[in-house]
PDB file of C-alpha atoms in Angstrom:
ATOM      1  CA  MET A  61     263.043  86.805  95.912  1.00 46.00           C
ATOM      2  CA  ASP A  62     260.648  88.837  98.063  1.00 56.00           C
ATOM      3  CA  GLN A  63     257.224  87.346  98.583  1.00 65.00           C
ATOM      4  CA  GLY A  64     254.342  89.105  96.814  1.00 73.00           C
ATOM      5  CA  LEU A  65     250.592  88.915  97.164  1.00 87.00           C
ATOM      6  CA  ASP A  66     249.326  85.434  98.070  1.00 92.00           C
ATOM      7  CA  MET A  67     247.337  85.158  94.863  1.00 92.00           C
ATOM      8  CA  ALA A  68     245.989  81.676  95.389  1.00 92.00           C
ATOM      9  CA  ARG A  69     244.607  82.452  98.834  1.00 92.00           C
ATOM     10  CA  VAL A  70     243.056  85.783  97.866  1.00 93.00           C
ATOM     11  CA  LEU A  71     241.537  84.544  94.609  1.00 93.00           C
ATOM     12  CA  GLY A  72     240.077  81.596  96.470  1.00 91.00           C
ATOM     13  CA  GLY A  73     238.056  83.945  98.709  1.00 92.00           C
ATOM     14  CA  LEU A  74     236.256  86.275  96.305  1.00 94.00           C
ATOM     15  CA  GLU A  75     232.828  85.856  97.853  1.00 94.00           C
ATOM     16  CA  THR A  76     231.649  89.460  97.514  1.00 96.00           C
ATOM     17  CA  ARG A  77     232.370  92.419  95.310  1.00 97.00           C
ATOM     18  CA  VAL A  78     234.190  94.032  98.212  1.00 97.00           C
ATOM     19  CA  ASP A  79     236.613  91.080  98.116  1.00 96.00           C
ATOM     20  CA  ALA A  80     237.107  91.660  94.394  1.00 97.00           C
ATOM     21  CA  TRP A  81     237.891  95.347  94.829  1.00 98.00           C
ATOM     22  CA  ARG A  82     240.268  94.492  97.673  1.00 97.00           C
ATOM     23  CA  PHE A  83     242.071  92.094  95.325  1.00 96.00           C
ATOM     24  CA  VAL A  84     242.300  94.701  92.520  1.00 97.00           C
ATOM     25  CA  ARG A  85     243.891  97.201  94.945  1.00 97.00           C
ATOM     26  CA  ALA A  86     246.364  94.663  96.282  1.00 96.00           C
ATOM     27  CA  PHE A  87     247.196  93.285  92.831  1.00 97.00           C
ATOM     28  CA  ALA A  88     247.783  96.745  91.375  1.00 97.00           C
ATOM     29  CA  ALA A  89     250.073  97.707  94.254  1.00 96.00           C
ATOM     30  CA  ASP A  90     252.094  94.500  93.958  1.00 95.00           C
ATOM     31  CA  TRP A  91     252.218  94.020  90.182  1.00 96.00           C
ATOM     32  CA  ALA A  92     251.865  97.533  88.743  1.00 96.00           C
ATOM     33  CA  ALA A  93     251.269 100.763  90.691  1.00 97.00           C
ATOM     34  CA  PRO A  94     248.937 101.487  93.606  1.00 98.00           C
ATOM     35  CA  VAL A  95     245.407 102.614  92.779  1.00 98.00           C
ATOM     36  CA  THR A  96     244.890 106.288  93.580  1.00 98.00           C
ATOM     37  CA  ASP A  97     241.880 108.603  93.729  1.00 96.00           C
ATOM     38  CA  ALA A  98     242.769 109.856  90.247  1.00 97.00           C
ATOM     39  CA  ASP A  99     242.300 106.363  88.754  1.00 98.00           C
ATOM     40  CA  GLY A 100     238.504 106.397  88.905  1.00 98.00           C
ATOM     41  CA  PHE A 101     235.664 108.309  87.285  1.00 98.00           C
ATOM     42  CA  ALA A 102     233.600 110.792  89.298  1.00 98.00           C
ATOM     43  CA  ASP A 103     229.955 110.069  90.061  1.00 97.00           C
ATOM     44  CA  GLU A 104     229.004 112.973  87.797  1.00 98.00           C
ATOM     45  CA  ALA A 105     230.427 111.193  84.741  1.00 98.00           C
ATOM     46  CA  LEU A 106     228.581 108.010  85.596  1.00 98.00           C
ATOM     47  CA  ASP A 107     225.341 109.955  86.134  1.00 98.00           C
ATOM     48  CA  VAL A 108     225.678 111.576  82.693  1.00 98.00           C
ATOM     49  CA  ALA A 109     226.273 108.169  81.112  1.00 98.00           C
ATOM     50  CA  GLU A 110     223.199 106.713  82.812  1.00 98.00           C
ATOM     51  CA  ALA A 111     221.055 109.586  81.627  1.00 98.00           C
ATOM     52  CA  ALA A 112     222.297 109.176  78.050  1.00 97.00           C
ATOM     53  CA  LEU A 113     221.720 105.412  78.106  1.00 97.00           C
ATOM     54  CA  GLY A 114     218.372 105.571  79.849  1.00 97.00           C
ATOM     55  CA  VAL A 115     219.345 102.821  82.296  1.00 97.00           C
ATOM     56  CA  CYS A 116     220.876 102.604  85.736  1.00 97.00           C
ATOM     57  CA  MET A 117     224.266 100.988  86.256  1.00 98.00           C
ATOM     58  CA  PRO A 118     224.319  98.188  88.830  1.00 98.00           C
ATOM     59  CA  ALA A 119     226.178  99.074  92.030  1.00 98.00           C
ATOM     60  CA  ALA A 120     229.180  96.900  91.196  1.00 98.00           C
ATOM     61  CA  VAL A 121     229.624  98.622  87.823  1.00 98.00           C
ATOM     62  CA  ARG A 122     229.686 102.043  89.485  1.00 98.00           C
ATOM     63  CA  ASP A 123     232.130 100.699  92.091  1.00 98.00           C
ATOM     64  CA  ALA A 124     234.586  99.522  89.449  1.00 98.00           C
ATOM     65  CA  TYR A 125     234.480 102.720  87.408  1.00 98.00           C
ATOM     66  CA  ARG A 126     234.925 104.850  90.522  1.00 98.00           C
ATOM     67  CA  LEU A 127     237.840 102.714  91.694  1.00 98.00           C
ATOM     68  CA  PHE A 128     239.967 101.983  88.624  1.00 98.00           C
ATOM     69  CA  GLY A 129     238.043 102.876  85.457  1.00 98.00           C
ATOM     70  CA  ARG A 130     240.894 105.135  84.235  1.00 98.00           C
ATOM     71  CA  ARG A 131     243.668 102.594  84.823  1.00 98.00           C
ATOM     72  CA  ARG A 132     244.262 101.415  81.257  1.00 97.00           C
ATOM     73  CA  ASP A 133     247.191  99.230  82.288  1.00 97.00           C
ATOM     74  CA  LEU A 134     244.676  97.168  84.314  1.00 98.00           C
ATOM     75  CA  THR A 135     241.787  97.310  81.877  1.00 98.00           C
ATOM     76  CA  SER A 136     242.755  98.161  78.303  1.00 97.00           C
ATOM     77  CA  GLY A 137     246.232  97.072  77.253  1.00 95.00           C
ATOM     78  CA  ASN A 138     244.832  94.239  75.149  1.00 95.00           C
ATOM     79  CA  GLY A 139     241.063  94.559  75.329  1.00 95.00           C
ATOM     80  CA  ASP A 140     239.198  97.816  75.847  1.00 97.00           C
ATOM     81  CA  LEU A 141     237.157  98.776  78.894  1.00 98.00           C
ATOM     82  CA  TYR A 142     234.716 101.388  77.606  1.00 98.00           C
ATOM     83  CA  SER A 143     234.781 104.814  79.262  1.00 98.00           C
ATOM     84  CA  PRO A 144     231.382 105.916  80.649  1.00 98.00           C
ATOM     85  CA  ASP A 145     230.525 107.877  77.524  1.00 97.00           C
ATOM     86  CA  GLN A 146     231.279 104.798  75.378  1.00 98.00           C
ATOM     87  CA  LEU A 147     228.988 102.401  77.206  1.00 98.00           C
ATOM     88  CA  ARG A 148     226.252 100.900  75.002  1.00 97.00           C
ATOM     89  CA  TYR A 149     222.889  99.500  75.903  1.00 98.00           C
ATOM     90  CA  ASP A 150     221.503  96.528  73.945  1.00 97.00           C
ATOM     91  CA  ALA A 151     217.842  97.083  74.642  1.00 97.00           C
ATOM     92  CA  ALA A 152     216.712  93.897  72.881  1.00 96.00           C
ATOM     93  CA  ALA A 153     218.856  91.763  75.209  1.00 96.00           C
ATOM     94  CA  ASP A 154     218.691  94.146  78.217  1.00 97.00           C
ATOM     95  CA  VAL A 155     222.493  94.134  78.383  1.00 98.00           C
ATOM     96  CA  LEU A 156     224.892  96.968  79.242  1.00 98.00           C
ATOM     97  CA  VAL A 157     227.969  96.538  77.012  1.00 98.00           C
ATOM     98  CA  PHE A 158     231.109  97.609  78.879  1.00 98.00           C
ATOM     99  CA  ARG A 159     234.147  95.972  77.191  1.00 98.00           C
ATOM    100  CA  ALA A 160     235.496  94.728  73.898  1.00 96.00           C
ATOM    101  CA  ALA A 161     238.046  91.972  73.495  1.00 92.00           C
ATOM    102  CA  HIS A 162     241.158  92.478  71.354  1.00 91.00           C
ATOM    103  CA  GLN A 163     240.221  93.451  67.761  1.00 90.00           C
ATOM    104  CA  ALA A 164     236.547  93.392  68.816  1.00 89.00           C
ATOM    105  CA  VAL A 165     236.298  89.642  68.353  1.00 88.00           C
ATOM    106  CA  ALA A 166     233.986  89.529  71.385  1.00 91.00           C
ATOM    107  CA  PHE A 167     232.102  91.875  73.673  1.00 95.00           C
ATOM    108  CA  PHE A 168     231.218  91.723  77.376  1.00 96.00           C
ATOM    109  CA  GLY A 169     227.982  92.980  78.815  1.00 98.00           C
ATOM    110  CA  VAL A 170     226.218  93.150  82.193  1.00 98.00           C
ATOM    111  CA  SER A 171     222.758  91.600  82.300  1.00 97.00           C
ATOM    112  CA  LEU A 172     220.175  94.130  83.513  1.00 98.00           C
ATOM    113  CA  ALA A 173     217.374  91.574  83.644  1.00 96.00           C
ATOM    114  CA  ASP A 174     217.365  91.733  87.475  1.00 95.00           C
ATOM    115  CA  LYS A 175     217.234  95.452  88.160  1.00 91.00           C
ATOM    116  CA  ALA A 176     217.832  94.884  91.888  1.00 94.00           C
ATOM    117  CA  ALA A 177     221.021  92.784  91.468  1.00 97.00           C
ATOM    118  CA  PRO A 178     224.016  94.805  92.738  1.00 98.00           C
ATOM    119  CA  ASP A 179     226.593  92.494  91.156  1.00 98.00           C
ATOM    120  CA  PRO A 180     224.867  90.878  88.178  1.00 98.00           C
ATOM    121  CA  GLN A 181     225.847  88.214  85.680  1.00 96.00           C
ATOM    122  CA  VAL A 182     228.182  89.040  82.785  1.00 96.00           C
ATOM    123  CA  LEU A 183     227.468  87.793  79.298  1.00 95.00           C
ATOM    124  CA  LEU A 184     229.766  87.255  76.322  1.00 93.00           C
ATOM    125  CA  TYR A 185     228.948  88.027  72.691  1.00 91.00           C
ATOM    126  CA  THR A 186     231.368  86.360  70.281  1.00 87.00           C
ATOM    127  CA  THR A 187     231.486  87.502  66.655  1.00 85.00           C
ATOM    128  CA  TYR A 188     231.441  85.004  63.759  1.00 80.00           C
ATOM    129  CA  GLN A 189     231.401  85.084  60.008  1.00 78.00           C
ATOM    130  CA  ASP A 190     227.988  83.456  60.207  1.00 78.00           C
ATOM    131  CA  LYS A 191     226.073  86.185  62.061  1.00 80.00           C
ATOM    132  CA  THR A 192     223.219  83.751  62.820  1.00 75.00           C
ATOM    133  CA  GLN A 193     225.531  82.100  65.381  1.00 79.00           C
ATOM    134  CA  GLU A 194     225.940  85.311  67.379  1.00 80.00           C
ATOM    135  CA  SER A 195     224.106  85.817  70.654  1.00 87.00           C
ATOM    136  CA  TRP A 196     224.763  86.751  74.285  1.00 92.00           C
ATOM    137  CA  GLN A 197     225.943  83.728  76.256  1.00 91.00           C
ATOM    138  CA  PRO A 198     226.697  83.329  80.001  1.00 91.00           C
ATOM    139  CA  PHE A 199     230.275  84.230  80.918  1.00 91.00           C
ATOM    140  CA  LEU A 200     230.745  84.751  84.668  1.00 92.00           C
ATOM    141  CA  ASP A 201     228.239  84.861  87.482  1.00 92.00           C
ATOM    142  CA  ARG A 202     229.191  88.271  88.829  1.00 96.00           C
ATOM    143  CA  PHE A 203     230.480  91.488  87.314  1.00 97.00           C
ATOM    144  CA  SER A 204     233.118  91.824  90.072  1.00 97.00           C
ATOM    145  CA  LEU A 205     234.570  88.396  89.055  1.00 95.00           C
ATOM    146  CA  ALA A 206     234.687  89.608  85.434  1.00 96.00           C
ATOM    147  CA  CYS A 207     236.749  92.561  86.630  1.00 97.00           C
ATOM    148  CA  VAL A 208     239.182  90.253  88.373  1.00 96.00           C
ATOM    149  CA  ASP A 209     239.392  88.185  85.203  1.00 95.00           C
ATOM    150  CA  MET A 210     239.969  91.402  83.191  1.00 96.00           C
ATOM    151  CA  VAL A 211     242.968  92.579  85.234  1.00 97.00           C
ATOM    152  CA  LEU A 212     244.513  89.072  85.097  1.00 96.00           C
ATOM    153  CA  TRP A 213     243.905  88.934  81.333  1.00 95.00           C
ATOM    154  CA  GLU A 214     245.452  92.343  80.732  1.00 97.00           C
ATOM    155  CA  MET A 215     248.529  91.392  82.739  1.00 97.00           C
ATOM    156  CA  VAL A 216     249.226  88.153  80.808  1.00 96.00           C
ATOM    157  CA  GLU A 217     248.469  89.741  77.428  1.00 96.00           C
ATOM    158  CA  ALA A 218     250.023  93.197  77.825  1.00 96.00           C
ATOM    159  CA  GLY A 219     251.874  93.316  81.142  1.00 97.00           C
ATOM    160  CA  PRO A 220     255.519  94.373  81.314  1.00 97.00           C
ATOM    161  CA  HIS A 221     256.733  90.825  82.089  1.00 98.00           C
ATOM    162  CA  SER A 222     254.522  88.596  79.953  1.00 98.00           C
ATOM    163  CA  ASP A 223     254.952  86.035  77.231  1.00 98.00           C
ATOM    164  CA  ALA A 224     253.053  83.264  75.387  1.00 97.00           C
ATOM    165  CA  ARG A 225     253.659  80.212  73.251  1.00 96.00           C
ATOM    166  CA  ASP A 226     252.049  77.115  71.760  1.00 95.00           C
ATOM    167  CA  GLU A 227     251.399  74.305  74.149  1.00 91.00           C
ATOM    168  CA  THR A 228     253.597  71.228  73.709  1.00 88.00           C
ATOM    169  CA  ASN A 229     253.164  67.580  74.689  1.00 83.00           C
ATOM    170  CA  ASP A 230     255.687  68.083  77.455  1.00 81.00           C
ATOM    171  CA  ASP A 231     253.449  70.691  79.072  1.00 83.00           C
ATOM    172  CA  GLN A 232     250.677  68.224  79.928  1.00 71.00           C
ATOM    173  CA  ALA A 233     252.202  66.975  83.182  1.00 70.00           C
ATOM    174  CA  ALA A 234     254.364  69.855  84.306  1.00 83.00           C
ATOM    175  CA  LEU A 235     252.737  73.090  83.162  1.00 83.00           C
ATOM    176  CA  ALA A 236     251.007  73.912  86.411  1.00 82.00           C
ATOM    177  CA  ASP A 237     253.710  72.606  88.773  1.00 84.00           C
ATOM    178  CA  ASP A 238     253.863  74.876  91.847  1.00 88.00           C
ATOM    179  CA  LEU A 239     250.805  76.774  90.623  1.00 92.00           C
ATOM    180  CA  THR A 240     247.241  76.755  91.995  1.00 92.00           C
ATOM    181  CA  ALA A 241     244.139  76.647  89.803  1.00 90.00           C
ATOM    182  CA  VAL A 242     241.927  79.725  90.300  1.00 90.00           C
ATOM    183  CA  PRO A 243     238.580  78.504  91.577  1.00 83.00           C
ATOM    184  CA  PHE A 244     236.244  81.060  90.104  1.00 71.00           C
ATOM    185  CA  PRO A 245     234.199  79.690  87.191  1.00 61.00           C
ATOM    186  CA  ARG A 246     235.877  78.496  84.071  1.00 62.00           C
ATOM    187  CA  TYR A 247     235.188  80.166  80.751  1.00 65.00           C
ATOM    188  CA  PRO A 248     232.494  78.701  78.478  1.00 62.00           C
ATOM    189  CA  ASP A 249     233.509  75.333  77.071  1.00 60.00           C
ATOM    190  CA  GLU A 250     234.140  76.821  73.652  1.00 61.00           C
ATOM    191  CA  PHE A 251     237.152  78.613  75.133  1.00 63.00           C
ATOM    192  CA  GLY A 252     238.180  76.056  77.776  1.00 70.00           C
ATOM    193  CA  SER A 253     240.570  78.466  79.458  1.00 83.00           C
ATOM    194  CA  GLN A 254     241.733  78.074  83.088  1.00 88.00           C
ATOM    195  CA  TRP A 255     243.759  80.369  85.300  1.00 92.00           C
ATOM    196  CA  TYR A 256     246.665  79.223  87.507  1.00 94.00           C
ATOM    197  CA  VAL A 257     248.624  81.419  89.918  1.00 95.00           C
ATOM    198  CA  SER A 258     251.413  81.658  92.450  1.00 93.00           C
ATOM    199  CA  ALA A 259     252.819  84.697  94.241  1.00 91.00           C
ATOM    200  CA  ASP A 260     254.948  85.523  91.196  1.00 95.00           C
ATOM    201  CA  ILE A 261     253.261  83.883  88.211  1.00 95.00           C
ATOM    202  CA  ILE A 262     249.895  84.121  86.435  1.00 96.00           C
ATOM    203  CA  LEU A 263     249.210  81.459  83.799  1.00 95.00           C
ATOM    204  CA  ARG A 264     246.239  81.209  81.464  1.00 93.00           C
ATOM    205  CA  HIS A 265     245.952  77.817  79.799  1.00 90.00           C
ATOM    206  CA  ASP A 266     243.916  77.851  76.602  1.00 87.00           C
ATOM    207  CA  PRO A 267     243.444  74.851  74.311  1.00 84.00           C
ATOM    208  CA  GLY A 268     246.844  74.573  72.601  1.00 89.00           C
ATOM    209  CA  TRP A 269     248.138  77.903  73.928  1.00 92.00           C
ATOM    210  CA  ILE A 270     249.643  79.231  77.150  1.00 94.00           C
ATOM    211  CA  ALA A 271     250.024  82.841  78.207  1.00 96.00           C
ATOM    212  CA  VAL A 272     251.959  83.900  81.297  1.00 97.00           C
ATOM    213  CA  ALA A 273     252.826  86.973  83.295  1.00 98.00           C
ATOM    214  CA  ALA A 274     255.341  87.354  86.088  1.00 97.00           C
ATOM    215  CA  ARG A 275     255.660  89.852  88.894  1.00 96.00           C
ATOM    216  CA  THR A 276     259.350  90.397  88.055  1.00 95.00           C
ATOM    217  CA  PRO A 277     261.555  89.826  84.976  1.00 97.00           C
ATOM    218  CA  GLU A 278     263.528  87.270  87.001  1.00 96.00           C
ATOM    219  CA  ALA A 279     260.379  85.259  87.726  1.00 95.00           C
ATOM    220  CA  LEU A 280     259.467  85.295  84.015  1.00 97.00           C
ATOM    221  CA  ASP A 281     262.909  84.107  83.025  1.00 97.00           C
ATOM    222  CA  ALA A 282     262.788  81.325  85.589  1.00 96.00           C
ATOM    223  CA  PHE A 283     259.369  80.148  84.339  1.00 95.00           C
ATOM    224  CA  ARG A 284     260.466  80.120  80.697  1.00 95.00           C
ATOM    225  CA  HIS A 285     263.615  78.210  81.662  1.00 94.00           C
ATOM    226  CA  SER A 286     261.503  75.602  83.472  1.00 92.00           C
ATOM    227  CA  HIS A 287     259.082  75.364  80.551  1.00 92.00           C
ATOM    228  CA  PRO A 288     261.147  75.820  77.377  1.00 91.00           C
ATOM    229  CA  GLY A 289     259.566  76.302  73.974  1.00 91.00           C
ATOM    230  CA  GLY A 290     258.917  78.837  71.277  1.00 94.00           C
ATOM    231  CA  TRP A 291     258.201  81.822  73.547  1.00 96.00           C
ATOM    232  CA  VAL A 292     257.083  84.812  71.522  1.00 96.00           C
ATOM    233  CA  ASN A 293     259.104  87.402  73.429  1.00 93.00           C
ATOM    234  CA  GLU A 294     262.183  85.411  74.362  1.00 84.00           C
TER     235      GLU A 294
END
């Protein structure tokens, strides 16, 4: 099998937003289709959105929308990255809401508390039956990291070579064999999710659930063979 992007090495070095955008480009080229100039929004569309919202987008947010904001395979196969005209501003919390999770069970927003921060913190708003439990909570330290998380999430949930199943007792020791844990911050403890990668596999381990994507159908088949169980798509 040909060797793809060295995911573990690259994801271990996301120190700046430039590193994150470099990863998105490399990942798209290796796992989907290369990013092109047509995949981003023009500055004019972002300027119109800012004027309508009455707030300025942080530099990293503009970067992402200009680079791959139109690439729904990277951003909106499972969740939904809002287009510029769909962005919402929560004035009470000073948060720019940019994405909804699947079935709108949660929302992601950029904190605008530090107006000078080019790559600010991302917050998570989870919906509950008891609305008194709902509030914005810390998610990831930088918007660019949340974009990396987003493209990984979309690939394991809606990629062309993806699958998922319940975790079994046999998974405890062997699930992450030959995989490397992604070092950027874990999700909040309520979710307890952790990413693992190799050149050909992306694995998200949730409490009691595993979701996986592969770079090729052969790699997916090999992973399912090594970790048998009730795979949803097998």
